[in-house]
Amino acid sequence: MIKNYSVWIGLPAFNEEDAIKDVLESIKKLQKEKIAEKLNIIVFNDGSKDNTVKNAKQFKNDLNINIIDKKENCGLGYGIFSIIKFFKKNSGINDKLILMDCDNTHDPFQILNMLNITKNKRNFVVIASRYQKESVVNNVPFFRKILSDVAYLVFNLIYKTNGVRDFTCGFRMYDKSAINNFFKSIKKKYKPSMGFEMQLELLLILRKTDTKFFESPINLDYQKK
């Protein structure tokens, strides 16, 4: 059923010419579920040297795609910050932003569960969490799994936050109120973390506001990467 909001999907991309086609094909199928009044895509091209932008533009007849085309590589953190700035400027008061990896390891259809969890709620973040009972995680490299588990233990010990167990997963939904809270909390000369740590930085800033946190089970398969 169509709701009174638009859903925006943010995709930071660096040399993802093959994966971006698979991701956008999946989003095309999700669009048929009519999860919102409008489904928008924000692709942040982080200085890709391949056909990432060209392949994304092939979907412009089927999807409402906005491309932020950065010619030099600036890092994941800068890409995330650019996407949330674009969302803040162009979205409506009830809109939701989903940030996903662009390597095809995240399934866009899991957005349906995120929307169900936050039905009639405002000012929230939903994290697709590896630490929910129903989660399915396959083919993750051993070293990456160890890093994730160590981060889980350390961050939950130091930054224990109601509703958050997975501090590092980048598959998340933010509503407009949470994004507004983020920008109200940072200083004018704020510079985002340039790498993966931006995922943690967003949560550490928002946990000091009245933003609420929820988690949704994730279905993660690194074989699709």
mmCIF file with all atom_site columns, C-alpha atoms in Angstrom:
data_model
loop_
_atom_site.group_PDB
_atom_site.id
_atom_site.type_symbol
_atom_site.label_atom_id
_atom_site.label_alt_id
_atom_site.label_comp_id
_atom_site.label_asym_id
_atom_site.label_entity_id
_atom_site.label_seq_id
_atom_site.pdbx_PDB_ins_code
_atom_site.Cartn_x
_atom_site.Cartn_y
_atom_site.Cartn_z
_atom_site.occupancy
_atom_site.B_iso_or_equiv
_atom_site.pdbx_formal_charge
_atom_site.auth_seq_id
_atom_site.auth_comp_id
_atom_site.auth_asym_id
_atom_site.auth_atom_id
_atom_site.pdbx_PDB_model_num
ATOM 1   C CA . MET A 1 1   ? 0.000  0.000   0.000   1.00 0.00 ? 1   MET A CA 1
ATOM 2   C CA . ILE A 1 2   ? 1.285  3.441   -0.924  1.00 0.00 ? 2   ILE A CA 1
ATOM 3   C CA . LYS A 1 3   ? 2.117  5.600   2.121   1.00 0.00 ? 3   LYS A CA 1
ATOM 4   C CA . ASN A 1 4   ? 2.344  9.371   2.580   1.00 0.00 ? 4   ASN A CA 1
ATOM 5   C CA . TYR A 1 5   ? 6.116  9.413   2.282   1.00 0.00 ? 5   TYR A CA 1
ATOM 6   C CA . SER A 1 6   ? 8.890  8.717   -0.187  1.00 0.00 ? 6   SER A CA 1
ATOM 7   C CA . VAL A 1 7   ? 11.666 6.211   0.338   1.00 0.00 ? 7   VAL A CA 1
ATOM 8   C CA . TRP A 1 8   ? 15.191 7.172   -0.686  1.00 0.00 ? 8   TRP A CA 1
ATOM 9   C CA . ILE A 1 9   ? 17.909 4.549   -1.143  1.00 0.00 ? 9   ILE A CA 1
ATOM 10  C CA . GLY A 1 10  ? 21.493 5.822   -0.852  1.00 0.00 ? 10  GLY A CA 1
ATOM 11  C CA . LEU A 1 11  ? 24.226 3.829   -2.577  1.00 0.00 ? 11  LEU A CA 1
ATOM 12  C CA . PRO A 1 12  ? 27.877 4.864   -2.047  1.00 0.00 ? 12  PRO A CA 1
ATOM 13  C CA . ALA A 1 13  ? 29.714 3.296   -4.979  1.00 0.00 ? 13  ALA A CA 1
ATOM 14  C CA . PHE A 1 14  ? 33.378 2.844   -5.874  1.00 0.00 ? 14  PHE A CA 1
ATOM 15  C CA . ASN A 1 15  ? 34.170 0.693   -8.912  1.00 0.00 ? 15  ASN A CA 1
ATOM 16  C CA . GLU A 1 16  ? 30.942 -1.325  -8.704  1.00 0.00 ? 16  GLU A CA 1
ATOM 17  C CA . GLU A 1 17  ? 30.126 -1.566  -12.427 1.00 0.00 ? 17  GLU A CA 1
ATOM 18  C CA . ASP A 1 18  ? 28.821 -5.136  -12.171 1.00 0.00 ? 18  ASP A CA 1
ATOM 19  C CA . ALA A 1 19  ? 27.261 -5.097  -8.714  1.00 0.00 ? 19  ALA A CA 1
ATOM 20  C CA . ILE A 1 20  ? 25.358 -1.860  -9.242  1.00 0.00 ? 20  ILE A CA 1
ATOM 21  C CA . LYS A 1 21  ? 23.379 -3.464  -12.059 1.00 0.00 ? 21  LYS A CA 1
ATOM 22  C CA . ASP A 1 22  ? 22.302 -6.313  -9.778  1.00 0.00 ? 22  ASP A CA 1
ATOM 23  C CA . VAL A 1 23  ? 21.407 -3.911  -6.962  1.00 0.00 ? 23  VAL A CA 1
ATOM 24  C CA . LEU A 1 24  ? 19.325 -1.658  -9.205  1.00 0.00 ? 24  LEU A CA 1
ATOM 25  C CA . GLU A 1 25  ? 17.569 -4.664  -10.761 1.00 0.00 ? 25  GLU A CA 1
ATOM 26  C CA . SER A 1 26  ? 16.547 -5.748  -7.252  1.00 0.00 ? 26  SER A CA 1
ATOM 27  C CA . ILE A 1 27  ? 15.332 -2.227  -6.450  1.00 0.00 ? 27  ILE A CA 1
ATOM 28  C CA . LYS A 1 28  ? 13.250 -2.267  -9.659  1.00 0.00 ? 28  LYS A CA 1
ATOM 29  C CA . LYS A 1 29  ? 11.486 -5.366  -8.341  1.00 0.00 ? 29  LYS A CA 1
ATOM 30  C CA . LEU A 1 30  ? 11.022 -3.755  -4.921  1.00 0.00 ? 30  LEU A CA 1
ATOM 31  C CA . GLN A 1 31  ? 9.426  -0.728  -6.576  1.00 0.00 ? 31  GLN A CA 1
ATOM 32  C CA . LYS A 1 32  ? 6.559  -2.944  -7.728  1.00 0.00 ? 32  LYS A CA 1
ATOM 33  C CA . GLU A 1 33  ? 5.634  -3.485  -4.058  1.00 0.00 ? 33  GLU A CA 1
ATOM 34  C CA . LYS A 1 34  ? 4.577  0.206   -3.905  1.00 0.00 ? 34  LYS A CA 1
ATOM 35  C CA . ILE A 1 35  ? 6.198  0.703   -0.515  1.00 0.00 ? 35  ILE A CA 1
ATOM 36  C CA . ALA A 1 36  ? 5.889  4.486   -0.760  1.00 0.00 ? 36  ALA A CA 1
ATOM 37  C CA . GLU A 1 37  ? 4.475  7.321   -2.845  1.00 0.00 ? 37  GLU A CA 1
ATOM 38  C CA . LYS A 1 38  ? 7.812  7.460   -4.618  1.00 0.00 ? 38  LYS A CA 1
ATOM 39  C CA . LEU A 1 39  ? 11.051 5.502   -4.588  1.00 0.00 ? 39  LEU A CA 1
ATOM 40  C CA . ASN A 1 40  ? 14.197 7.563   -5.146  1.00 0.00 ? 40  ASN A CA 1
ATOM 41  C CA . ILE A 1 41  ? 17.805 6.444   -5.590  1.00 0.00 ? 41  ILE A CA 1
ATOM 42  C CA . ILE A 1 42  ? 20.897 8.460   -4.677  1.00 0.00 ? 42  ILE A CA 1
ATOM 43  C CA . VAL A 1 43  ? 24.089 7.036   -6.179  1.00 0.00 ? 43  VAL A CA 1
ATOM 44  C CA . PHE A 1 44  ? 27.273 8.611   -4.855  1.00 0.00 ? 44  PHE A CA 1
ATOM 45  C CA . ASN A 1 45  ? 30.056 7.807   -7.293  1.00 0.00 ? 45  ASN A CA 1
ATOM 46  C CA . ASP A 1 46  ? 33.283 7.960   -5.298  1.00 0.00 ? 46  ASP A CA 1
ATOM 47  C CA . GLY A 1 47  ? 35.726 8.543   -8.143  1.00 0.00 ? 47  GLY A CA 1
ATOM 48  C CA . SER A 1 48  ? 35.094 5.222   -9.891  1.00 0.00 ? 48  SER A CA 1
ATOM 49  C CA . LYS A 1 49  ? 37.398 4.433   -12.801 1.00 0.00 ? 49  LYS A CA 1
ATOM 50  C CA . ASP A 1 50  ? 35.086 1.844   -14.354 1.00 0.00 ? 50  ASP A CA 1
ATOM 51  C CA . ASN A 1 51  ? 31.531 1.958   -15.775 1.00 0.00 ? 51  ASN A CA 1
ATOM 52  C CA . THR A 1 52  ? 29.709 2.415   -12.463 1.00 0.00 ? 52  THR A CA 1
ATOM 53  C CA . VAL A 1 53  ? 28.055 5.704   -13.508 1.00 0.00 ? 53  VAL A CA 1
ATOM 54  C CA . LYS A 1 54  ? 27.328 4.536   -17.048 1.00 0.00 ? 54  LYS A CA 1
ATOM 55  C CA . ASN A 1 55  ? 25.637 1.369   -15.778 1.00 0.00 ? 55  ASN A CA 1
ATOM 56  C CA . ALA A 1 56  ? 23.594 3.297   -13.188 1.00 0.00 ? 56  ALA A CA 1
ATOM 57  C CA . LYS A 1 57  ? 22.332 5.679   -15.883 1.00 0.00 ? 57  LYS A CA 1
ATOM 58  C CA . GLN A 1 58  ? 20.959 2.709   -17.825 1.00 0.00 ? 58  GLN A CA 1
ATOM 59  C CA . PHE A 1 59  ? 18.207 2.469   -15.195 1.00 0.00 ? 59  PHE A CA 1
ATOM 60  C CA . LYS A 1 60  ? 17.046 6.075   -15.462 1.00 0.00 ? 60  LYS A CA 1
ATOM 61  C CA . ASN A 1 61  ? 13.970 5.098   -17.498 1.00 0.00 ? 61  ASN A CA 1
ATOM 62  C CA . ASP A 1 62  ? 12.816 2.713   -14.770 1.00 0.00 ? 62  ASP A CA 1
ATOM 63  C CA . LEU A 1 63  ? 13.989 4.363   -11.547 1.00 0.00 ? 63  LEU A CA 1
ATOM 64  C CA . ASN A 1 64  ? 14.232 7.915   -10.252 1.00 0.00 ? 64  ASN A CA 1
ATOM 65  C CA . ILE A 1 65  ? 18.040 8.019   -9.977  1.00 0.00 ? 65  ILE A CA 1
ATOM 66  C CA . ASN A 1 66  ? 20.035 10.988  -8.701  1.00 0.00 ? 66  ASN A CA 1
ATOM 67  C CA . ILE A 1 67  ? 23.794 10.715  -9.278  1.00 0.00 ? 67  ILE A CA 1
ATOM 68  C CA . ILE A 1 68  ? 26.363 12.629  -7.244  1.00 0.00 ? 68  ILE A CA 1
ATOM 69  C CA . ASP A 1 69  ? 29.399 12.177  -9.472  1.00 0.00 ? 69  ASP A CA 1
ATOM 70  C CA . LYS A 1 70  ? 32.642 12.838  -7.596  1.00 0.00 ? 70  LYS A CA 1
ATOM 71  C CA . LYS A 1 71  ? 35.616 12.613  -9.917  1.00 0.00 ? 71  LYS A CA 1
ATOM 72  C CA . GLU A 1 72  ? 38.192 11.816  -7.209  1.00 0.00 ? 72  GLU A CA 1
ATOM 73  C CA . ASN A 1 73  ? 37.996 9.140   -4.539  1.00 0.00 ? 73  ASN A CA 1
ATOM 74  C CA . CYS A 1 74  ? 37.022 10.718  -1.191  1.00 0.00 ? 74  CYS A CA 1
ATOM 75  C CA . GLY A 1 75  ? 36.196 7.672   0.936   1.00 0.00 ? 75  GLY A CA 1
ATOM 76  C CA . LEU A 1 76  ? 33.074 5.962   2.227   1.00 0.00 ? 76  LEU A CA 1
ATOM 77  C CA . GLY A 1 77  ? 32.505 8.465   5.039   1.00 0.00 ? 77  GLY A CA 1
ATOM 78  C CA . TYR A 1 78  ? 32.440 11.401  2.644   1.00 0.00 ? 78  TYR A CA 1
ATOM 79  C CA . GLY A 1 79  ? 30.036 9.483   0.405   1.00 0.00 ? 79  GLY A CA 1
ATOM 80  C CA . ILE A 1 80  ? 27.640 8.774   3.269   1.00 0.00 ? 80  ILE A CA 1
ATOM 81  C CA . PHE A 1 81  ? 27.765 12.402  4.407   1.00 0.00 ? 81  PHE A CA 1
ATOM 82  C CA . SER A 1 82  ? 27.081 13.615  0.855   1.00 0.00 ? 82  SER A CA 1
ATOM 83  C CA . ILE A 1 83  ? 24.078 11.303  0.554   1.00 0.00 ? 83  ILE A CA 1
ATOM 84  C CA . ILE A 1 84  ? 22.496 12.404  3.841   1.00 0.00 ? 84  ILE A CA 1
ATOM 85  C CA . LYS A 1 85  ? 23.058 16.077  2.908   1.00 0.00 ? 85  LYS A CA 1
ATOM 86  C CA . PHE A 1 86  ? 21.310 15.482  -0.427  1.00 0.00 ? 86  PHE A CA 1
ATOM 87  C CA . PHE A 1 87  ? 18.464 13.697  1.360   1.00 0.00 ? 87  PHE A CA 1
ATOM 88  C CA . LYS A 1 88  ? 18.031 16.497  3.909   1.00 0.00 ? 88  LYS A CA 1
ATOM 89  C CA . LYS A 1 89  ? 17.819 19.125  1.182   1.00 0.00 ? 89  LYS A CA 1
ATOM 90  C CA . ASN A 1 90  ? 15.487 17.293  -1.197  1.00 0.00 ? 90  ASN A CA 1
ATOM 91  C CA . SER A 1 91  ? 13.225 15.089  0.942   1.00 0.00 ? 91  SER A CA 1
ATOM 92  C CA . GLY A 1 92  ? 9.852  15.637  2.593   1.00 0.00 ? 92  GLY A CA 1
ATOM 93  C CA . ILE A 1 93  ? 9.162  15.710  6.324   1.00 0.00 ? 93  ILE A CA 1
ATOM 94  C CA . ASN A 1 94  ? 7.913  12.103  6.417   1.00 0.00 ? 94  ASN A CA 1
ATOM 95  C CA . ASP A 1 95  ? 10.488 10.595  4.064   1.00 0.00 ? 95  ASP A CA 1
ATOM 96  C CA . LYS A 1 96  ? 12.885 7.790   4.946   1.00 0.00 ? 96  LYS A CA 1
ATOM 97  C CA . LEU A 1 97  ? 16.489 7.233   3.844   1.00 0.00 ? 97  LEU A CA 1
ATOM 98  C CA . ILE A 1 98  ? 18.003 3.784   3.511   1.00 0.00 ? 98  ILE A CA 1
ATOM 99  C CA . LEU A 1 99  ? 21.770 3.475   3.257   1.00 0.00 ? 99  LEU A CA 1
ATOM 100 C CA . MET A 1 100 ? 22.999 0.249   1.665   1.00 0.00 ? 100 MET A CA 1
ATOM 101 C CA . ASP A 1 101 ? 26.261 -1.185  0.439   1.00 0.00 ? 101 ASP A CA 1
ATOM 102 C CA . CYS A 1 102 ? 26.512 -1.183  -3.336  1.00 0.00 ? 102 CYS A CA 1
ATOM 103 C CA . ASP A 1 103 ? 28.295 -4.548  -3.614  1.00 0.00 ? 103 ASP A CA 1
ATOM 104 C CA . ASN A 1 104 ? 25.078 -6.624  -3.784  1.00 0.00 ? 104 ASN A CA 1
ATOM 105 C CA . THR A 1 105 ? 25.478 -8.136  -0.302  1.00 0.00 ? 105 THR A CA 1
ATOM 106 C CA . HIS A 1 106 ? 22.408 -6.272  1.031   1.00 0.00 ? 106 HIS A CA 1
ATOM 107 C CA . ASP A 1 107 ? 18.924 -7.297  -0.102  1.00 0.00 ? 107 ASP A CA 1
ATOM 108 C CA . PRO A 1 108 ? 16.634 -4.297  -0.802  1.00 0.00 ? 108 PRO A CA 1
ATOM 109 C CA . PHE A 1 109 ? 13.558 -6.383  0.039   1.00 0.00 ? 109 PHE A CA 1
ATOM 110 C CA . GLN A 1 110 ? 14.594 -6.268  3.696   1.00 0.00 ? 110 GLN A CA 1
ATOM 111 C CA . ILE A 1 111 ? 13.473 -2.641  3.619   1.00 0.00 ? 111 ILE A CA 1
ATOM 112 C CA . LEU A 1 112 ? 9.912  -3.977  3.896   1.00 0.00 ? 112 LEU A CA 1
ATOM 113 C CA . ASN A 1 113 ? 10.633 -5.309  7.381   1.00 0.00 ? 113 ASN A CA 1
ATOM 114 C CA . MET A 1 114 ? 12.316 -2.056  8.408   1.00 0.00 ? 114 MET A CA 1
ATOM 115 C CA . LEU A 1 115 ? 9.188  -0.150  7.406   1.00 0.00 ? 115 LEU A CA 1
ATOM 116 C CA . ASN A 1 116 ? 6.950  -2.561  9.338   1.00 0.00 ? 116 ASN A CA 1
ATOM 117 C CA . ILE A 1 117 ? 9.048  -2.214  12.501  1.00 0.00 ? 117 ILE A CA 1
ATOM 118 C CA . THR A 1 118 ? 8.722  1.586   12.446  1.00 0.00 ? 118 THR A CA 1
ATOM 119 C CA . LYS A 1 119 ? 5.106  1.875   11.349  1.00 0.00 ? 119 LYS A CA 1
ATOM 120 C CA . ASN A 1 120 ? 3.565  5.046   12.859  1.00 0.00 ? 120 ASN A CA 1
ATOM 121 C CA . LYS A 1 121 ? 6.896  5.931   14.514  1.00 0.00 ? 121 LYS A CA 1
ATOM 122 C CA . ARG A 1 122 ? 8.969  9.079   14.085  1.00 0.00 ? 122 ARG A CA 1
ATOM 123 C CA . ASN A 1 123 ? 12.567 10.059  14.797  1.00 0.00 ? 123 ASN A CA 1
ATOM 124 C CA . PHE A 1 124 ? 14.290 6.691   14.451  1.00 0.00 ? 124 PHE A CA 1
ATOM 125 C CA . VAL A 1 125 ? 17.129 4.653   13.043  1.00 0.00 ? 125 VAL A CA 1
ATOM 126 C CA . VAL A 1 126 ? 16.702 1.000   12.056  1.00 0.00 ? 126 VAL A CA 1
ATOM 127 C CA . ILE A 1 127 ? 19.845 -1.124  11.772  1.00 0.00 ? 127 ILE A CA 1
ATOM 128 C CA . ALA A 1 128 ? 19.901 -4.385  9.820   1.00 0.00 ? 128 ALA A CA 1
ATOM 129 C CA . SER A 1 129 ? 21.666 -6.323  12.550  1.00 0.00 ? 129 SER A CA 1
ATOM 130 C CA . ARG A 1 130 ? 23.744 -9.482  12.440  1.00 0.00 ? 130 ARG A CA 1
ATOM 131 C CA . TYR A 1 131 ? 22.947 -10.021 16.117  1.00 0.00 ? 131 TYR A CA 1
ATOM 132 C CA . GLN A 1 132 ? 19.192 -10.565 15.842  1.00 0.00 ? 132 GLN A CA 1
ATOM 133 C CA . LYS A 1 133 ? 18.021 -14.178 16.236  1.00 0.00 ? 133 LYS A CA 1
ATOM 134 C CA . GLU A 1 134 ? 16.421 -14.387 12.786  1.00 0.00 ? 134 GLU A CA 1
ATOM 135 C CA . SER A 1 135 ? 19.509 -13.085 10.982  1.00 0.00 ? 135 SER A CA 1
ATOM 136 C CA . VAL A 1 136 ? 21.227 -15.240 8.362   1.00 0.00 ? 136 VAL A CA 1
ATOM 137 C CA . VAL A 1 137 ? 24.897 -14.497 7.648   1.00 0.00 ? 137 VAL A CA 1
ATOM 138 C CA . ASN A 1 138 ? 26.758 -16.585 5.061   1.00 0.00 ? 138 ASN A CA 1
ATOM 139 C CA . ASN A 1 139 ? 30.198 -16.659 3.445   1.00 0.00 ? 139 ASN A CA 1
ATOM 140 C CA . VAL A 1 140 ? 31.695 -13.822 5.473   1.00 0.00 ? 140 VAL A CA 1
ATOM 141 C CA . PRO A 1 141 ? 35.520 -13.963 5.404   1.00 0.00 ? 141 PRO A CA 1
ATOM 142 C CA . PHE A 1 142 ? 36.937 -15.202 8.718   1.00 0.00 ? 142 PHE A CA 1
ATOM 143 C CA . PHE A 1 143 ? 38.992 -12.064 9.399   1.00 0.00 ? 143 PHE A CA 1
ATOM 144 C CA . ARG A 1 144 ? 36.019 -9.777  8.731   1.00 0.00 ? 144 ARG A CA 1
ATOM 145 C CA . LYS A 1 145 ? 33.816 -11.870 11.032  1.00 0.00 ? 145 LYS A CA 1
ATOM 146 C CA . ILE A 1 146 ? 36.406 -11.605 13.820  1.00 0.00 ? 146 ILE A CA 1
ATOM 147 C CA . LEU A 1 147 ? 36.580 -7.816  13.368  1.00 0.00 ? 147 LEU A CA 1
ATOM 148 C CA . SER A 1 148 ? 32.771 -7.561  13.514  1.00 0.00 ? 148 SER A CA 1
ATOM 149 C CA . ASP A 1 149 ? 32.574 -9.656  16.672  1.00 0.00 ? 149 ASP A CA 1
ATOM 150 C CA . VAL A 1 150 ? 35.331 -7.657  18.384  1.00 0.00 ? 150 VAL A CA 1
ATOM 151 C CA . ALA A 1 151 ? 33.568 -4.415  17.419  1.00 0.00 ? 151 ALA A CA 1
ATOM 152 C CA . TYR A 1 152 ? 30.313 -5.821  18.787  1.00 0.00 ? 152 TYR A CA 1
ATOM 153 C CA . LEU A 1 153 ? 31.917 -6.547  22.180  1.00 0.00 ? 153 LEU A CA 1
ATOM 154 C CA . VAL A 1 154 ? 33.888 -3.295  22.432  1.00 0.00 ? 154 VAL A CA 1
ATOM 155 C CA . PHE A 1 155 ? 31.188 -0.892  21.277  1.00 0.00 ? 155 PHE A CA 1
ATOM 156 C CA . ASN A 1 156 ? 28.471 -2.502  23.389  1.00 0.00 ? 156 ASN A CA 1
ATOM 157 C CA . LEU A 1 157 ? 30.735 -2.235  26.411  1.00 0.00 ? 157 LEU A CA 1
ATOM 158 C CA . ILE A 1 158 ? 31.813 1.378   25.870  1.00 0.00 ? 158 ILE A CA 1
ATOM 159 C CA . TYR A 1 159 ? 28.834 2.879   24.029  1.00 0.00 ? 159 TYR A CA 1
ATOM 160 C CA . LYS A 1 160 ? 25.947 0.757   25.287  1.00 0.00 ? 160 LYS A CA 1
ATOM 161 C CA . THR A 1 161 ? 22.865 2.203   23.593  1.00 0.00 ? 161 THR A CA 1
ATOM 162 C CA . ASN A 1 162 ? 19.255 1.119   24.012  1.00 0.00 ? 162 ASN A CA 1
ATOM 163 C CA . GLY A 1 163 ? 18.116 -0.656  20.843  1.00 0.00 ? 163 GLY A CA 1
ATOM 164 C CA . VAL A 1 164 ? 21.589 -1.027  19.296  1.00 0.00 ? 164 VAL A CA 1
ATOM 165 C CA . ARG A 1 165 ? 23.675 -4.188  19.191  1.00 0.00 ? 165 ARG A CA 1
ATOM 166 C CA . ASP A 1 166 ? 25.237 -3.889  15.729  1.00 0.00 ? 166 ASP A CA 1
ATOM 167 C CA . PHE A 1 167 ? 27.180 -0.607  15.595  1.00 0.00 ? 167 PHE A CA 1
ATOM 168 C CA . THR A 1 168 ? 28.998 -1.252  12.322  1.00 0.00 ? 168 THR A CA 1
ATOM 169 C CA . CYS A 1 169 ? 26.509 -2.577  9.757   1.00 0.00 ? 169 CYS A CA 1
ATOM 170 C CA . GLY A 1 170 ? 25.916 0.034   7.070   1.00 0.00 ? 170 GLY A CA 1
ATOM 171 C CA . PHE A 1 171 ? 22.458 -1.225  6.045   1.00 0.00 ? 171 PHE A CA 1
ATOM 172 C CA . ARG A 1 172 ? 20.224 1.236   7.901   1.00 0.00 ? 172 ARG A CA 1
ATOM 173 C CA . MET A 1 173 ? 17.056 3.296   7.669   1.00 0.00 ? 173 MET A CA 1
ATOM 174 C CA . TYR A 1 174 ? 16.909 6.877   8.961   1.00 0.00 ? 174 TYR A CA 1
ATOM 175 C CA . ASP A 1 175 ? 13.768 8.968   9.003   1.00 0.00 ? 175 ASP A CA 1
ATOM 176 C CA . LYS A 1 176 ? 13.873 12.700  8.274   1.00 0.00 ? 176 LYS A CA 1
ATOM 177 C CA . SER A 1 177 ? 13.671 13.645  11.970  1.00 0.00 ? 177 SER A CA 1
ATOM 178 C CA . ALA A 1 178 ? 16.783 11.591  12.779  1.00 0.00 ? 178 ALA A CA 1
ATOM 179 C CA . ILE A 1 179 ? 18.692 13.194  9.904   1.00 0.00 ? 179 ILE A CA 1
ATOM 180 C CA . ASN A 1 180 ? 17.603 16.633  11.113  1.00 0.00 ? 180 ASN A CA 1
ATOM 181 C CA . ASN A 1 181 ? 18.837 15.709  14.597  1.00 0.00 ? 181 ASN A CA 1
ATOM 182 C CA . PHE A 1 182 ? 22.213 14.794  13.163  1.00 0.00 ? 182 PHE A CA 1
ATOM 183 C CA . PHE A 1 183 ? 22.653 18.146  11.425  1.00 0.00 ? 183 PHE A CA 1
ATOM 184 C CA . LYS A 1 184 ? 21.456 20.078  14.466  1.00 0.00 ? 184 LYS A CA 1
ATOM 185 C CA . SER A 1 185 ? 24.096 18.291  16.549  1.00 0.00 ? 185 SER A CA 1
ATOM 186 C CA . ILE A 1 186 ? 27.159 18.950  14.417  1.00 0.00 ? 186 ILE A CA 1
ATOM 187 C CA . LYS A 1 187 ? 29.178 22.136  14.205  1.00 0.00 ? 187 LYS A CA 1
ATOM 188 C CA . LYS A 1 188 ? 29.365 24.325  11.093  1.00 0.00 ? 188 LYS A CA 1
ATOM 189 C CA . LYS A 1 189 ? 32.960 23.258  10.454  1.00 0.00 ? 189 LYS A CA 1
ATOM 190 C CA . TYR A 1 190 ? 32.170 19.576  10.951  1.00 0.00 ? 190 TYR A CA 1
ATOM 191 C CA . LYS A 1 191 ? 34.195 17.178  8.825   1.00 0.00 ? 191 LYS A CA 1
ATOM 192 C CA . PRO A 1 192 ? 32.935 13.603  8.543   1.00 0.00 ? 192 PRO A CA 1
ATOM 193 C CA . SER A 1 193 ? 35.176 10.616  9.126   1.00 0.00 ? 193 SER A CA 1
ATOM 194 C CA . MET A 1 194 ? 36.448 9.620   5.729   1.00 0.00 ? 194 MET A CA 1
ATOM 195 C CA . GLY A 1 195 ? 36.209 5.861   6.023   1.00 0.00 ? 195 GLY A CA 1
ATOM 196 C CA . PHE A 1 196 ? 34.110 3.041   7.426   1.00 0.00 ? 196 PHE A CA 1
ATOM 197 C CA . GLU A 1 197 ? 34.159 4.635   10.893  1.00 0.00 ? 197 GLU A CA 1
ATOM 198 C CA . MET A 1 198 ? 31.511 7.110   9.696   1.00 0.00 ? 198 MET A CA 1
ATOM 199 C CA . GLN A 1 199 ? 28.943 4.379   10.373  1.00 0.00 ? 199 GLN A CA 1
ATOM 200 C CA . LEU A 1 200 ? 29.862 4.472   14.062  1.00 0.00 ? 200 LEU A CA 1
ATOM 201 C CA . GLU A 1 201 ? 30.134 8.255   14.136  1.00 0.00 ? 201 GLU A CA 1
ATOM 202 C CA . LEU A 1 202 ? 26.527 8.672   12.989  1.00 0.00 ? 202 LEU A CA 1
ATOM 203 C CA . LEU A 1 203 ? 25.269 6.524   15.862  1.00 0.00 ? 203 LEU A CA 1
ATOM 204 C CA . LEU A 1 204 ? 27.475 8.198   18.470  1.00 0.00 ? 204 LEU A CA 1
ATOM 205 C CA . ILE A 1 205 ? 26.111 11.609  17.479  1.00 0.00 ? 205 ILE A CA 1
ATOM 206 C CA . LEU A 1 206 ? 22.476 10.492  17.342  1.00 0.00 ? 206 LEU A CA 1
ATOM 207 C CA . ARG A 1 207 ? 22.604 8.604   20.661  1.00 0.00 ? 207 ARG A CA 1
ATOM 208 C CA . LYS A 1 208 ? 23.003 12.009  22.356  1.00 0.00 ? 208 LYS A CA 1
ATOM 209 C CA . THR A 1 209 ? 19.669 13.167  20.899  1.00 0.00 ? 209 THR A CA 1
ATOM 210 C CA . ASP A 1 210 ? 16.131 11.871  21.423  1.00 0.00 ? 210 ASP A CA 1
ATOM 211 C CA . THR A 1 211 ? 16.417 9.604   18.364  1.00 0.00 ? 211 THR A CA 1
ATOM 212 C CA . LYS A 1 212 ? 15.166 6.043   18.952  1.00 0.00 ? 212 LYS A CA 1
ATOM 213 C CA . PHE A 1 213 ? 16.970 2.941   17.720  1.00 0.00 ? 213 PHE A CA 1
ATOM 214 C CA . PHE A 1 214 ? 15.601 -0.350  16.431  1.00 0.00 ? 214 PHE A CA 1
ATOM 215 C CA . GLU A 1 215 ? 17.124 -3.425  14.813  1.00 0.00 ? 215 GLU A CA 1
ATOM 216 C CA . SER A 1 216 ? 15.906 -5.684  12.045  1.00 0.00 ? 216 SER A CA 1
ATOM 217 C CA . PRO A 1 217 ? 17.319 -9.127  11.175  1.00 0.00 ? 217 PRO A CA 1
ATOM 218 C CA . ILE A 1 218 ? 19.691 -9.134  8.224   1.00 0.00 ? 218 ILE A CA 1
ATOM 219 C CA . ASN A 1 219 ? 20.139 -11.672 5.451   1.00 0.00 ? 219 ASN A CA 1
ATOM 220 C CA . LEU A 1 220 ? 23.766 -11.210 4.435   1.00 0.00 ? 220 LEU A CA 1
ATOM 221 C CA . ASP A 1 221 ? 25.582 -13.284 1.822   1.00 0.00 ? 221 ASP A CA 1
ATOM 222 C CA . TYR A 1 222 ? 29.136 -12.306 0.916   1.00 0.00 ? 222 TYR A CA 1
ATOM 223 C CA . GLN A 1 223 ? 29.156 -14.759 -1.959  1.00 0.00 ? 223 GLN A CA 1
ATOM 224 C CA . LYS A 1 224 ? 27.142 -12.155 -3.893  1.00 0.00 ? 224 LYS A CA 1
ATOM 225 C CA . LYS A 1 225 ? 29.833 -9.514  -3.362  1.00 0.00 ? 225 LYS A CA 1
#
